[in-house]
Amino acid sequence: MAGLSLTGVNKVYPSGALALYNVSLHLGDGEFVAVIGGEKSGKTSLLRVIAGLEQCNGGKVELGARDITEVEPRDRDIAMIFNSNTLYPSLNVYDNMAYGLRMRKASNAIIDERVNAVAAILGLENLLARKPKTLTSAQKQKVAFGRAIVREPKIYLFDDPLSGFDGKLKEEMQNIIVNLQVRMSGTFVYATKNVTDALSMATRVIVMKDGMVQQIDTPANLYDYPQNAYVAFYVGNPTINFINDAELVSEDGKLYFKFRKEKMPLPQRIAERFDEKDEYVDSGRKLILGIRPEDARQLSRGEGEGNADVALRSTDSEYVMKGVIKESGDVSDIYFSYCEMECGQPLAVYGAGEKDTPVTVVLDLSRLQVFDSVTRLSLLSRDEGYVKTGYADADRKPLTYNEEEEIKRRAEEMVKKAKTAVKKK
């Protein structure tokens, strides 16, 4: 096996769409790395460039010490598994799995040994003689996995292979992939829109938006230490609550976040991480505050009676807001309520409740996220809770929001000029 490195990789499609911009990353030998992002984030483009199915417009792709940037796909020793892998309908399961090895002129003994070994791992031993049309969707996907695995490539690329599965069947397939990675000791790159899948399966996660890498880190670090507002939004389900247009103000020697009709104290733990806070105090510069639904709890009946609200408001790390439940829902059997607070701020909070029921919510301010409203970058430094990996990727700073918009604009302009030049000829 071998590690994979990308250095300054760019990809712009003829349409002007920016697929990848200055992508640099390193995957260690035997790692399981997930790539997440929304539509047109660059996930599939990244995998296709690694596999050689797309040529990058600049940069370098290396597999171990070998530069494979210009190497043909068949010679890269990389397997790619799609979400709708097509099996050869005229071949049985055994021959479908053996096809790649036969193309590489492997001996019959090696083919038989590998196909039977992988079939045993995937639970396909009793299906080897059957044709694809007699298989279930899950069985077909297992055969697709097997076809890639028997080759024993250095890198395995998965392009959202479980998008059509759900429930227990999806869990079973996820377990198969994780167990395969352990058994094969291979480097797995798993692209998906499903954040929960990525966080539960991978040891590190690459977050992408509009072809640009936002952050690369462990699931826990992405959740607790997002480097910008997009990562904070994308890594979490339900998504983080954003409080826009907040300001940092001073009053009687204390600092507060002011928004709408609220004045929320700056807790000591956050103040210690807010290195540039002096530049924001009473400056009028806008901030985006983030609080995850898991860190916003409803007070139980009776808990908020009497002077409880007053007492909680005076603490350093908690803040109370009152509002009304608009609706409730569950995510993976954990219930959340979507509320509108008295100040007009919408909040998703932990716990269920009936519609139009008054609610008192306590925010855990020690878990607050703070972003600049213009750059969208985090203003909080990492503390002792951050568990650093051995990869330099985690220290890469994302671009500001305006820098990203300018890069996309320039890409579109370059393509327009090229098309105009062609027309003139």
PDB file of C-alpha atoms in Angstrom, residues 66-316:
ATOM      1  CA  ARG A  66       5.450   7.972  -7.792  1.00  0.00           C
ATOM      2  CA  ASP A  67       4.075  10.929  -9.754  1.00  0.00           C
ATOM      3  CA  ILE A  68       0.871   9.638 -11.395  1.00  0.00           C
ATOM      4  CA  THR A  69      -0.475  12.975 -12.641  1.00  0.00           C
ATOM      5  CA  GLU A  70      -0.196  11.960 -16.296  1.00  0.00           C
ATOM      6  CA  VAL A  71      -0.493   8.186 -15.819  1.00  0.00           C
ATOM      7  CA  GLU A  72      -3.402   6.392 -17.518  1.00  0.00           C
ATOM      8  CA  PRO A  73      -6.190   5.168 -15.176  1.00  0.00           C
ATOM      9  CA  ARG A  74      -5.473   1.483 -15.814  1.00  0.00           C
ATOM     10  CA  ASP A  75      -1.864   1.963 -14.745  1.00  0.00           C
ATOM     11  CA  ARG A  76      -2.513   3.845 -11.494  1.00  0.00           C
ATOM     12  CA  ASP A  77      -3.307   0.802  -9.342  1.00  0.00           C
ATOM     13  CA  ILE A  78      -6.421   2.529  -8.034  1.00  0.00           C
ATOM     14  CA  ALA A  79      -9.951   1.099  -7.845  1.00  0.00           C
ATOM     15  CA  MET A  80     -13.051   3.297  -7.977  1.00  0.00           C
ATOM     16  CA  ILE A  81     -16.469   2.114  -6.837  1.00  0.00           C
ATOM     17  CA  PHE A  82     -19.501   4.148  -7.878  1.00  0.00           C
ATOM     18  CA  ASN A  83     -22.990   4.345  -6.375  1.00  0.00           C
ATOM     19  CA  SER A  84     -24.405   2.472  -9.371  1.00  0.00           C
ATOM     20  CA  ASN A  85     -21.723   0.055 -10.458  1.00  0.00           C
ATOM     21  CA  THR A  86     -22.735  -1.801 -13.599  1.00  0.00           C
ATOM     22  CA  LEU A  87     -22.015  -5.502 -13.583  1.00  0.00           C
ATOM     23  CA  TYR A  88     -21.601  -7.465 -16.783  1.00  0.00           C
ATOM     24  CA  PRO A  89     -25.064  -9.076 -17.219  1.00  0.00           C
ATOM     25  CA  SER A  90     -23.770 -12.040 -19.212  1.00  0.00           C
ATOM     26  CA  LEU A  91     -21.190 -12.985 -16.573  1.00  0.00           C
ATOM     27  CA  ASN A  92     -21.900 -14.709 -13.281  1.00  0.00           C
ATOM     28  CA  VAL A  93     -20.731 -13.312  -9.955  1.00  0.00           C
ATOM     29  CA  TYR A  94     -17.441 -15.216 -10.048  1.00  0.00           C
ATOM     30  CA  ASP A  95     -16.542 -13.969 -13.527  1.00  0.00           C
ATOM     31  CA  ASN A  96     -17.609 -10.405 -12.738  1.00  0.00           C
ATOM     32  CA  MET A  97     -15.277 -10.385  -9.751  1.00  0.00           C
ATOM     33  CA  ALA A  98     -12.480 -12.037 -11.732  1.00  0.00           C
ATOM     34  CA  TYR A  99     -12.778  -9.724 -14.741  1.00  0.00           C
ATOM     35  CA  GLY A 100     -10.170  -7.170 -13.678  1.00  0.00           C
ATOM     36  CA  LEU A 101      -7.623  -9.819 -12.802  1.00  0.00           C
ATOM     37  CA  ARG A 102      -8.134 -11.544 -16.140  1.00  0.00           C
ATOM     38  CA  MET A 103      -7.552  -8.263 -17.953  1.00  0.00           C
ATOM     39  CA  ARG A 104      -4.250  -8.050 -16.088  1.00  0.00           C
ATOM     40  CA  LYS A 105      -3.455 -11.621 -17.176  1.00  0.00           C
ATOM     41  CA  ALA A 106      -3.311 -13.034 -13.642  1.00  0.00           C
ATOM     42  CA  SER A 107      -2.983 -16.806 -13.384  1.00  0.00           C
ATOM     43  CA  ASN A 108      -6.085 -18.937 -12.819  1.00  0.00           C
ATOM     44  CA  ALA A 109      -4.703 -20.026  -9.459  1.00  0.00           C
ATOM     45  CA  ILE A 110      -4.379 -16.424  -8.222  1.00  0.00           C
ATOM     46  CA  ILE A 111      -7.809 -15.529  -9.601  1.00  0.00           C
ATOM     47  CA  ASP A 112      -9.462 -18.475  -7.897  1.00  0.00           C
ATOM     48  CA  GLU A 113      -7.705 -17.820  -4.606  1.00  0.00           C
ATOM     49  CA  ARG A 114      -8.581 -14.128  -4.477  1.00  0.00           C
ATOM     50  CA  VAL A 115     -12.171 -14.426  -5.721  1.00  0.00           C
ATOM     51  CA  ASN A 116     -13.019 -17.149  -3.215  1.00  0.00           C
ATOM     52  CA  ALA A 117     -11.310 -15.304  -0.354  1.00  0.00           C
ATOM     53  CA  VAL A 118     -13.137 -12.044  -1.070  1.00  0.00           C
ATOM     54  CA  ALA A 119     -16.445 -13.849  -1.639  1.00  0.00           C
ATOM     55  CA  ALA A 120     -16.089 -15.342   1.846  1.00  0.00           C
ATOM     56  CA  ILE A 121     -15.463 -11.882   3.349  1.00  0.00           C
ATOM     57  CA  LEU A 122     -18.522 -10.432   1.596  1.00  0.00           C
ATOM     58  CA  GLY A 123     -20.799 -13.408   2.146  1.00  0.00           C
ATOM     59  CA  LEU A 124     -21.057 -14.187  -1.559  1.00  0.00           C
ATOM     60  CA  GLU A 125     -19.835 -17.805  -1.487  1.00  0.00           C
ATOM     61  CA  ASN A 126     -23.253 -19.211  -2.398  1.00  0.00           C
ATOM     62  CA  LEU A 127     -23.868 -16.662  -5.172  1.00  0.00           C
ATOM     63  CA  LEU A 128     -20.785 -17.134  -7.337  1.00  0.00           C
ATOM     64  CA  ALA A 129     -22.637 -19.024 -10.078  1.00  0.00           C
ATOM     65  CA  ARG A 130     -25.571 -16.611 -10.273  1.00  0.00           C
ATOM     66  CA  LYS A 131     -26.122 -13.853 -12.857  1.00  0.00           C
ATOM     67  CA  PRO A 132     -26.563 -10.187 -11.802  1.00  0.00           C
ATOM     68  CA  LYS A 133     -30.266 -10.104 -12.747  1.00  0.00           C
ATOM     69  CA  THR A 134     -31.027 -12.592  -9.951  1.00  0.00           C
ATOM     70  CA  LEU A 135     -29.309 -10.498  -7.254  1.00  0.00           C
ATOM     71  CA  THR A 136     -30.685  -7.886  -4.864  1.00  0.00           C
ATOM     72  CA  SER A 137     -29.324  -4.322  -4.941  1.00  0.00           C
ATOM     73  CA  ALA A 138     -27.209  -5.014  -1.871  1.00  0.00           C
ATOM     74  CA  GLN A 139     -25.795  -8.189  -3.384  1.00  0.00           C
ATOM     75  CA  LYS A 140     -24.933  -6.379  -6.616  1.00  0.00           C
ATOM     76  CA  GLN A 141     -23.088  -3.692  -4.669  1.00  0.00           C
ATOM     77  CA  LYS A 142     -21.195  -6.359  -2.742  1.00  0.00           C
ATOM     78  CA  VAL A 143     -20.121  -7.890  -6.051  1.00  0.00           C
ATOM     79  CA  ALA A 144     -18.948  -4.430  -7.178  1.00  0.00           C
ATOM     80  CA  PHE A 145     -16.938  -4.144  -3.959  1.00  0.00           C
ATOM     81  CA  GLY A 146     -15.513  -7.602  -4.566  1.00  0.00           C
ATOM     82  CA  ARG A 147     -14.532  -6.794  -8.144  1.00  0.00           C
ATOM     83  CA  ALA A 148     -12.431  -3.881  -6.879  1.00  0.00           C
ATOM     84  CA  ILE A 149     -10.995  -5.692  -3.866  1.00  0.00           C
ATOM     85  CA  VAL A 150      -9.714  -8.810  -5.655  1.00  0.00           C
ATOM     86  CA  ARG A 151      -7.319  -6.597  -7.607  1.00  0.00           C
ATOM     87  CA  GLU A 152      -5.714  -5.530  -4.309  1.00  0.00           C
ATOM     88  CA  PRO A 153      -5.081  -1.953  -5.502  1.00  0.00           C
ATOM     89  CA  LYS A 154      -3.167   0.600  -3.457  1.00  0.00           C
ATOM     90  CA  ILE A 155      -6.069   3.048  -3.189  1.00  0.00           C
ATOM     91  CA  TYR A 156      -9.837   2.395  -3.012  1.00  0.00           C
ATOM     92  CA  LEU A 157     -12.133   5.254  -4.047  1.00  0.00           C
ATOM     93  CA  PHE A 158     -15.833   5.098  -3.111  1.00  0.00           C
ATOM     94  CA  ASP A 159     -18.212   7.582  -4.744  1.00  0.00           C
ATOM     95  CA  ASP A 160     -21.271   7.572  -2.468  1.00  0.00           C
ATOM     96  CA  PRO A 161     -21.784   3.794  -2.933  1.00  0.00           C
ATOM     97  CA  LEU A 162     -24.623   3.547  -0.396  1.00  0.00           C
ATOM     98  CA  SER A 163     -26.804   6.438  -1.566  1.00  0.00           C
ATOM     99  CA  GLY A 164     -29.630   4.036  -2.456  1.00  0.00           C
ATOM    100  CA  PHE A 165     -29.641   2.178   0.865  1.00  0.00           C
ATOM    101  CA  ASP A 166     -31.231   2.969   4.202  1.00  0.00           C
ATOM    102  CA  GLY A 167     -32.050   1.455   7.585  1.00  0.00           C
ATOM    103  CA  LYS A 168     -30.479  -1.818   8.696  1.00  0.00           C
ATOM    104  CA  LEU A 169     -29.341  -2.652   5.180  1.00  0.00           C
ATOM    105  CA  LYS A 170     -27.304   0.546   5.053  1.00  0.00           C
ATOM    106  CA  GLU A 171     -25.770  -0.197   8.455  1.00  0.00           C
ATOM    107  CA  GLU A 172     -24.823  -3.661   7.248  1.00  0.00           C
ATOM    108  CA  MET A 173     -23.144  -2.250   4.141  1.00  0.00           C
ATOM    109  CA  GLN A 174     -21.318   0.383   6.194  1.00  0.00           C
ATOM    110  CA  ASN A 175     -19.974  -2.321   8.502  1.00  0.00           C
ATOM    111  CA  ILE A 176     -18.833  -4.301   5.479  1.00  0.00           C
ATOM    112  CA  ILE A 177     -16.873  -1.322   4.132  1.00  0.00           C
ATOM    113  CA  VAL A 178     -15.252  -0.566   7.500  1.00  0.00           C
ATOM    114  CA  ASN A 179     -14.337  -4.221   8.015  1.00  0.00           C
ATOM    115  CA  LEU A 180     -12.971  -4.434   4.484  1.00  0.00           C
ATOM    116  CA  GLN A 181     -10.697  -1.491   5.167  1.00  0.00           C
ATOM    117  CA  VAL A 182      -9.331  -3.188   8.270  1.00  0.00           C
ATOM    118  CA  ARG A 183      -8.900  -6.556   6.550  1.00  0.00           C
ATOM    119  CA  MET A 184      -7.315  -5.153   3.398  1.00  0.00           C
ATOM    120  CA  SER A 185      -5.205  -2.542   5.242  1.00  0.00           C
ATOM    121  CA  GLY A 186      -5.917  -0.342   2.235  1.00  0.00           C
ATOM    122  CA  THR A 187      -6.213   3.418   1.879  1.00  0.00           C
ATOM    123  CA  PHE A 188      -9.926   4.192   1.499  1.00  0.00           C
ATOM    124  CA  VAL A 189     -11.320   7.500   0.221  1.00  0.00           C
ATOM    125  CA  TYR A 190     -15.087   7.653   0.691  1.00  0.00           C
ATOM    126  CA  ALA A 191     -17.055  10.544  -0.859  1.00  0.00           C
ATOM    127  CA  THR A 192     -20.602  11.151   0.374  1.00  0.00           C
ATOM    128  CA  LYS A 193     -23.223  13.836   0.953  1.00  0.00           C
ATOM    129  CA  ASN A 194     -24.273  12.047   4.139  1.00  0.00           C
ATOM    130  CA  VAL A 195     -22.388  13.713   6.995  1.00  0.00           C
ATOM    131  CA  THR A 196     -23.459  11.111   9.558  1.00  0.00           C
ATOM    132  CA  ASP A 197     -21.990   8.317   7.422  1.00  0.00           C
ATOM    133  CA  ALA A 198     -18.700  10.159   7.050  1.00  0.00           C
ATOM    134  CA  LEU A 199     -18.319  11.014  10.725  1.00  0.00           C
ATOM    135  CA  SER A 200     -19.125   7.476  11.850  1.00  0.00           C
ATOM    136  CA  MET A 201     -16.868   5.655   9.370  1.00  0.00           C
ATOM    137  CA  ALA A 202     -13.777   7.765   8.713  1.00  0.00           C
ATOM    138  CA  THR A 203     -10.758   8.593  10.836  1.00  0.00           C
ATOM    139  CA  ARG A 204     -10.371  11.935   9.044  1.00  0.00           C
ATOM    140  CA  VAL A 205     -12.772  13.998   6.962  1.00  0.00           C
ATOM    141  CA  ILE A 206     -12.219  16.450   4.099  1.00  0.00           C
ATOM    142  CA  VAL A 207     -14.901  19.155   3.932  1.00  0.00           C
ATOM    143  CA  MET A 208     -15.324  20.726   0.476  1.00  0.00           C
ATOM    144  CA  LYS A 209     -17.380  23.571  -0.986  1.00  0.00           C
ATOM    145  CA  ASP A 210     -17.365  24.838  -4.590  1.00  0.00           C
ATOM    146  CA  GLY A 211     -14.228  22.840  -5.394  1.00  0.00           C
ATOM    147  CA  MET A 212     -12.267  24.232  -2.465  1.00  0.00           C
ATOM    148  CA  VAL A 213     -11.099  22.400   0.626  1.00  0.00           C
ATOM    149  CA  GLN A 214     -12.522  24.023   3.737  1.00  0.00           C
ATOM    150  CA  GLN A 215     -10.939  21.860   6.426  1.00  0.00           C
ATOM    151  CA  ILE A 216      -9.323  18.443   6.889  1.00  0.00           C
ATOM    152  CA  ASP A 217      -9.424  16.917  10.356  1.00  0.00           C
ATOM    153  CA  THR A 218     -10.879  14.248  12.608  1.00  0.00           C
ATOM    154  CA  PRO A 219     -14.672  14.145  13.029  1.00  0.00           C
ATOM    155  CA  ALA A 220     -14.393  15.368  16.645  1.00  0.00           C
ATOM    156  CA  ASN A 221     -12.145  18.293  15.715  1.00  0.00           C
ATOM    157  CA  LEU A 222     -14.399  19.347  12.838  1.00  0.00           C
ATOM    158  CA  TYR A 223     -17.372  19.351  15.182  1.00  0.00           C
ATOM    159  CA  ASP A 224     -15.730  21.212  18.073  1.00  0.00           C
ATOM    160  CA  TYR A 225     -13.190  23.372  16.212  1.00  0.00           C
ATOM    161  CA  PRO A 226     -14.614  24.357  12.804  1.00  0.00           C
ATOM    162  CA  GLN A 227     -12.368  26.800  10.958  1.00  0.00           C
ATOM    163  CA  ASN A 228     -15.217  28.601   9.269  1.00  0.00           C
ATOM    164  CA  ALA A 229     -18.983  28.935   9.373  1.00  0.00           C
ATOM    165  CA  TYR A 230     -19.520  26.492   6.500  1.00  0.00           C
ATOM    166  CA  VAL A 231     -17.751  23.654   8.320  1.00  0.00           C
ATOM    167  CA  ALA A 232     -19.723  24.438  11.476  1.00  0.00           C
ATOM    168  CA  PHE A 233     -22.939  24.335   9.444  1.00  0.00           C
ATOM    169  CA  TYR A 234     -22.171  21.217   7.433  1.00  0.00           C
ATOM    170  CA  VAL A 235     -20.760  19.071  10.238  1.00  0.00           C
ATOM    171  CA  GLY A 236     -23.750  18.457  12.455  1.00  0.00           C
ATOM    172  CA  ASN A 237     -27.293  17.157  12.234  1.00  0.00           C
ATOM    173  CA  PRO A 238     -29.465  19.090  12.961  1.00  0.00           C
ATOM    174  CA  THR A 239     -27.345  21.941  11.687  1.00  0.00           C
ATOM    175  CA  ILE A 240     -25.856  24.537  14.002  1.00  0.00           C
ATOM    176  CA  ASN A 241     -27.898  27.600  15.007  1.00  0.00           C
ATOM    177  CA  PHE A 242     -26.450  30.827  13.614  1.00  0.00           C
ATOM    178  CA  ILE A 243     -27.068  34.165  15.295  1.00  0.00           C
ATOM    179  CA  ASN A 244     -26.273  36.820  12.705  1.00  0.00           C
ATOM    180  CA  ASP A 245     -25.312  40.488  13.073  1.00  0.00           C
ATOM    181  CA  ALA A 246     -24.077  40.165  16.645  1.00  0.00           C
ATOM    182  CA  GLU A 247     -21.686  42.744  18.092  1.00  0.00           C
ATOM    183  CA  LEU A 248     -19.200  42.598  20.951  1.00  0.00           C
ATOM    184  CA  VAL A 249     -19.842  45.453  23.387  1.00  0.00           C
ATOM    185  CA  SER A 250     -18.441  46.535  26.743  1.00  0.00           C
ATOM    186  CA  GLU A 251     -20.536  47.602  29.701  1.00  0.00           C
ATOM    187  CA  ASP A 252     -19.408  48.181  33.289  1.00  0.00           C
ATOM    188  CA  GLY A 253     -16.086  46.497  32.600  1.00  0.00           C
ATOM    189  CA  LYS A 254     -17.690  43.359  31.160  1.00  0.00           C
ATOM    190  CA  LEU A 255     -18.049  42.144  27.582  1.00  0.00           C
ATOM    191  CA  TYR A 256     -21.301  41.044  25.985  1.00  0.00           C
ATOM    192  CA  PHE A 257     -22.561  39.770  22.647  1.00  0.00           C
ATOM    193  CA  LYS A 258     -25.425  42.040  21.627  1.00  0.00           C
ATOM    194  CA  PHE A 259     -28.011  40.902  19.081  1.00  0.00           C
ATOM    195  CA  ARG A 260     -31.679  41.693  18.545  1.00  0.00           C
ATOM    196  CA  LYS A 261     -32.937  42.504  22.075  1.00  0.00           C
ATOM    197  CA  GLU A 262     -30.474  40.192  23.790  1.00  0.00           C
ATOM    198  CA  LYS A 263     -27.238  40.907  25.650  1.00  0.00           C
ATOM    199  CA  MET A 264     -25.339  37.654  26.179  1.00  0.00           C
ATOM    200  CA  PRO A 265     -22.175  37.611  28.320  1.00  0.00           C
ATOM    201  CA  LEU A 266     -18.846  36.606  26.781  1.00  0.00           C
ATOM    202  CA  PRO A 267     -17.876  33.556  28.876  1.00  0.00           C
ATOM    203  CA  GLN A 268     -14.340  33.308  30.199  1.00  0.00           C
ATOM    204  CA  ARG A 269     -13.539  30.123  28.272  1.00  0.00           C
ATOM    205  CA  ILE A 270     -14.504  31.746  24.975  1.00  0.00           C
ATOM    206  CA  ALA A 271     -12.779  35.028  25.872  1.00  0.00           C
ATOM    207  CA  GLU A 272      -9.506  33.137  26.401  1.00  0.00           C
ATOM    208  CA  ARG A 273      -9.752  31.727  22.872  1.00  0.00           C
ATOM    209  CA  PHE A 274     -10.948  34.976  21.257  1.00  0.00           C
ATOM    210  CA  ASP A 275      -7.478  36.387  20.559  1.00  0.00           C
ATOM    211  CA  GLU A 276      -8.657  39.369  18.496  1.00  0.00           C
ATOM    212  CA  LYS A 277     -11.541  40.407  20.732  1.00  0.00           C
ATOM    213  CA  ASP A 278     -10.071  43.879  21.401  1.00  0.00           C
ATOM    214  CA  GLU A 279     -10.423  44.661  17.688  1.00  0.00           C
ATOM    215  CA  TYR A 280     -14.151  43.915  17.868  1.00  0.00           C
ATOM    216  CA  VAL A 281     -15.151  45.536  21.168  1.00  0.00           C
ATOM    217  CA  ASP A 282     -17.468  48.513  20.539  1.00  0.00           C
ATOM    218  CA  SER A 283     -16.242  48.635  16.922  1.00  0.00           C
ATOM    219  CA  GLY A 284     -19.551  47.883  15.245  1.00  0.00           C
ATOM    220  CA  ARG A 285     -17.960  44.968  13.387  1.00  0.00           C
ATOM    221  CA  LYS A 286     -20.470  42.185  12.910  1.00  0.00           C
ATOM    222  CA  LEU A 287     -20.106  38.644  14.188  1.00  0.00           C
ATOM    223  CA  ILE A 288     -21.859  35.348  13.554  1.00  0.00           C
ATOM    224  CA  LEU A 289     -22.431  33.304  16.700  1.00  0.00           C
ATOM    225  CA  GLY A 290     -22.974  29.561  16.479  1.00  0.00           C
ATOM    226  CA  ILE A 291     -24.634  27.316  19.048  1.00  0.00           C
ATOM    227  CA  ARG A 292     -25.384  23.689  18.313  1.00  0.00           C
ATOM    228  CA  PRO A 293     -28.864  22.320  19.127  1.00  0.00           C
ATOM    229  CA  GLU A 294     -27.210  19.781  21.433  1.00  0.00           C
ATOM    230  CA  ASP A 295     -25.901  22.724  23.509  1.00  0.00           C
ATOM    231  CA  ALA A 296     -29.314  24.365  23.826  1.00  0.00           C
ATOM    232  CA  ARG A 297     -31.551  22.503  26.291  1.00  0.00           C
ATOM    233  CA  GLN A 298     -35.120  23.061  27.350  1.00  0.00           C
ATOM    234  CA  LEU A 299     -35.742  23.610  31.049  1.00  0.00           C
ATOM    235  CA  SER A 300     -38.021  20.966  32.486  1.00  0.00           C
ATOM    236  CA  ARG A 301     -41.315  22.034  34.025  1.00  0.00           C
ATOM    237  CA  GLY A 302     -40.688  23.720  37.374  1.00  0.00           C
ATOM    238  CA  GLU A 303     -36.958  24.124  36.732  1.00  0.00           C
ATOM    239  CA  GLY A 304     -37.434  27.633  35.381  1.00  0.00           C
ATOM    240  CA  GLU A 305     -39.799  28.813  38.125  1.00  0.00           C
ATOM    241  CA  GLY A 306     -39.066  31.530  40.645  1.00  0.00           C
ATOM    242  CA  ASN A 307     -35.654  33.139  40.363  1.00  0.00           C
ATOM    243  CA  ALA A 308     -34.068  30.376  38.253  1.00  0.00           C
ATOM    244  CA  ASP A 309     -33.994  32.548  35.139  1.00  0.00           C
ATOM    245  CA  VAL A 310     -32.312  35.405  36.990  1.00  0.00           C
ATOM    246  CA  ALA A 311     -29.731  33.107  38.525  1.00  0.00           C
ATOM    247  CA  LEU A 312     -28.894  31.450  35.237  1.00  0.00           C
ATOM    248  CA  ARG A 313     -28.605  34.770  33.415  1.00  0.00           C
ATOM    249  CA  SER A 314     -25.910  35.862  35.854  1.00  0.00           C
ATOM    250  CA  THR A 315     -23.658  32.834  35.317  1.00  0.00           C
ATOM    251  CA  ASP A 316     -20.583  32.933  33.116  1.00  0.00           C
TER     252      ASP A 316
END
